[in-house]
XYZ file of C-alpha atoms in Angstrom:
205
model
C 0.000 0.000 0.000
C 1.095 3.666 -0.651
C 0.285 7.094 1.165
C 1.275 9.834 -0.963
C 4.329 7.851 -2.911
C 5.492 6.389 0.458
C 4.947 2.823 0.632
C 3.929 1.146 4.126
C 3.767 -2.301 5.066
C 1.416 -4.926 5.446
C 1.092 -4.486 9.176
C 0.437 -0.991 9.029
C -2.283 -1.154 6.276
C -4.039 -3.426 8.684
C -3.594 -0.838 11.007
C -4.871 1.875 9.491
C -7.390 0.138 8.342
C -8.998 -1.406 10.823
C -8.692 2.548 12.304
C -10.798 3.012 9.325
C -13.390 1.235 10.390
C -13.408 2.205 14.070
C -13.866 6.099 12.410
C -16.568 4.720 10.441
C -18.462 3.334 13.753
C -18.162 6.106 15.785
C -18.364 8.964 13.789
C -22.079 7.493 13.664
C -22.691 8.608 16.989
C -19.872 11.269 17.180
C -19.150 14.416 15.055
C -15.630 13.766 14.323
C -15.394 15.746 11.740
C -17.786 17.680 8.878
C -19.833 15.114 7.440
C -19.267 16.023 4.111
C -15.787 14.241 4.280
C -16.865 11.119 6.223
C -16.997 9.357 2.309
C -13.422 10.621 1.360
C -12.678 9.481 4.727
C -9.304 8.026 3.158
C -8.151 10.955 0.886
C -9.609 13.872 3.211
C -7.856 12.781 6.320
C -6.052 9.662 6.226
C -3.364 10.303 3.544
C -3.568 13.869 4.326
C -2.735 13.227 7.302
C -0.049 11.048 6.401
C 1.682 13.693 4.815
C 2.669 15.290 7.673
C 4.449 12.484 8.957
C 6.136 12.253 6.080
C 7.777 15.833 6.518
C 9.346 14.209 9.593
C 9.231 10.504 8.973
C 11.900 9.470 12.115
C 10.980 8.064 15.735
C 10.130 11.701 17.677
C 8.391 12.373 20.232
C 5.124 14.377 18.697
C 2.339 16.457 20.443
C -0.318 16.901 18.839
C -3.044 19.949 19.664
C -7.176 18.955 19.336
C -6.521 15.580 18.242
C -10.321 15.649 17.239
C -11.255 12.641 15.129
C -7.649 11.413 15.318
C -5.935 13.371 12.629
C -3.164 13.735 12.419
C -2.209 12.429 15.460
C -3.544 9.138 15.189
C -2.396 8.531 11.853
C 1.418 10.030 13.510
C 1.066 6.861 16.089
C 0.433 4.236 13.671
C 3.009 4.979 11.258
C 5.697 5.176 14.102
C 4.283 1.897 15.086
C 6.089 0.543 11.812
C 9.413 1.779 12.961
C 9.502 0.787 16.357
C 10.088 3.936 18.461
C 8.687 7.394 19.066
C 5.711 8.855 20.513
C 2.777 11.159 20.240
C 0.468 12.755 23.204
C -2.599 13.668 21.647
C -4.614 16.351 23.360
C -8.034 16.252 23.153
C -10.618 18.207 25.659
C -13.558 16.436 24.334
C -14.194 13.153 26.525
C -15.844 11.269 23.993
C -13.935 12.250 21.301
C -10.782 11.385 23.974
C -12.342 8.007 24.185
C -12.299 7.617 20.479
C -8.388 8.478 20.461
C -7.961 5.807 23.143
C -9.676 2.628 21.514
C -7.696 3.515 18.367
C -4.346 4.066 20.041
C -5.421 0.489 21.638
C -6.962 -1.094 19.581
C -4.513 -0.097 15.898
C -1.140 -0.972 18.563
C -0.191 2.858 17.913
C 2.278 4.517 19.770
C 0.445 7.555 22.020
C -1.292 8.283 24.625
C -4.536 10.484 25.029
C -4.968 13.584 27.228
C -8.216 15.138 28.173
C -7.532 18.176 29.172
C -7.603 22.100 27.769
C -4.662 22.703 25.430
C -3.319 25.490 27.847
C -2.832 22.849 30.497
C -1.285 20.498 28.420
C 2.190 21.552 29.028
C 1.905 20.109 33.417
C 2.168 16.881 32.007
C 3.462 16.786 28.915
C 7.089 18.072 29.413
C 9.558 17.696 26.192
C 8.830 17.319 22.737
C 9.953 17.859 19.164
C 7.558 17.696 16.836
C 4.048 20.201 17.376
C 1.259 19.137 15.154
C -2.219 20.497 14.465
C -4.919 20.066 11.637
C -7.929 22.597 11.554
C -7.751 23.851 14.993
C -7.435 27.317 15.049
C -5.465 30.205 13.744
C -1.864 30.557 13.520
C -1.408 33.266 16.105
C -3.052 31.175 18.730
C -1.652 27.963 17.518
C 1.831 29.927 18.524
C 0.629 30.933 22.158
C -0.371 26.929 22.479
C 3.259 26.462 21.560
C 5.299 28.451 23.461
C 5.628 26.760 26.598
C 7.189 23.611 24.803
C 9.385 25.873 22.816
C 10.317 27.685 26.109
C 11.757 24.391 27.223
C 13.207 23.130 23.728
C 14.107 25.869 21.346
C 14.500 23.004 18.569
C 11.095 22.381 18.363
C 9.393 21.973 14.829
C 5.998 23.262 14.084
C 4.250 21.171 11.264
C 0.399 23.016 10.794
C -2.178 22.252 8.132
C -3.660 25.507 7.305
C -5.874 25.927 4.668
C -6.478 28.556 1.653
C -5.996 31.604 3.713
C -2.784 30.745 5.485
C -1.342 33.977 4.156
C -3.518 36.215 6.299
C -2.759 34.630 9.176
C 0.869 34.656 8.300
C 0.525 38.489 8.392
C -0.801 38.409 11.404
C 1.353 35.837 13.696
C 4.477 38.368 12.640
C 3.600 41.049 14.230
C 3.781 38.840 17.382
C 6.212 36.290 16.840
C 9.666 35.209 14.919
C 10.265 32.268 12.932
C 11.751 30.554 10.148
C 9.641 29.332 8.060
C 8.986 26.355 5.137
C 6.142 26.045 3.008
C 4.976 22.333 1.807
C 2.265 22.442 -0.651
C -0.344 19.648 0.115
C -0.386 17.169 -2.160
C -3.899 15.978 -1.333
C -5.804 19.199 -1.045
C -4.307 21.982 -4.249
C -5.478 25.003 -1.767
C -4.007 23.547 1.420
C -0.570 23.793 2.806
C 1.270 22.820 5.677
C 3.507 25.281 7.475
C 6.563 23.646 8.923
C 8.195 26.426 11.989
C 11.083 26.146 13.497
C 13.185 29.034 16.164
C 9.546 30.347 17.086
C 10.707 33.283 19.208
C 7.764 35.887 20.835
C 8.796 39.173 19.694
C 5.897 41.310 21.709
């Protein structure tokens, strides 16, 4: 099987699959995501999901912010299941949707853990980490303020965010707050998508 070019193995097609499935049962019940997607459950948010993994396809330990219906953070855990090491904390306030994150993590033999809690208190339990991840969460500029206490404590950080059409706006906007460098990966599942990789965030005001 492939994800965008990349070819994964048996074990983690099962995987993902049978995380397929779990999505498909729950997001009866529970709005995972918009329900105009649910069909192009696969292209939508699987192997876009995949693709940012693939900007930083080595055992890391990940955080990822309003893990929601799983992406991309659950997708993160499976795929470092296939190499053997690293780690994602996905933070989710919603308990149900939190439940959801924990029978897949269980269930698909990923490699996470689930944390109910508010974003802003993630950082009391989750120390270190070097990868920050978020899909369709919020803006940049508040993405940044979620970051900062992690970057506080590792100033090698990497930022990898899925923003959408109008990530130039909010571009504009986080520099007038913060400093960083910055790469731009064009999505290759969605044309008007992009995701933003950060690195040396540094608060400016």
């Amino acid at each position: 099987m492939e994800l965008n070019g990349v070819r994964v193995s048996r074990e983690t097609q099962e995987r993902l699959q049978h995380f397929a499935e779990l999505f498909q049962k729950w997001a009866k019940t529970i709005n995972l995501v918009a329900p105009s997607t649910v069909d192009d459950l696969w292209r939508r948010h699987i192997a876009d999901s995949a693709q940012i993994f693939q900007l930083h396809p080595k055992p890391a330990h990940w955080v990822d912010l309003g893990s929601g219906g799983g992406f991309p953070g659950v997708i993160t855990a499976i795929l470092l299941a296939e190499q053997g090491e690293g780690h994602v904390d996905l933070v989710e306030s919603s308990q149900k949707k939190a439940a959801f994150l924990r029978v897949c993590l269980r269930e698909c033999g990923a490699r996470g853990a689930v944390h109910a809690v508010r974003i802003e208190e993630a950082p009391a339990t989750i120390q270190n980490c070097d990868v920050i991840s978020a899909r369709a969460l919020a803006e940049l500029d508040m993405l940044l303020d979620y970051a900062a206490p992690w970057v506080e404590r590792n100033e090698n950080i990497r930022l990898l965010l899925h923003k959408g059409r109008d990530y130039e706006r909010e571009l504009q906007k986080a520099r007038g707050r913060w400093g960083f460098d910055l790469l731009k990966h064009q999505s290759v599942v969605e044309r008007d998508s992009v995701i933003l990789e950060l690195s040396r965030l540094r608060r400016l005001i």
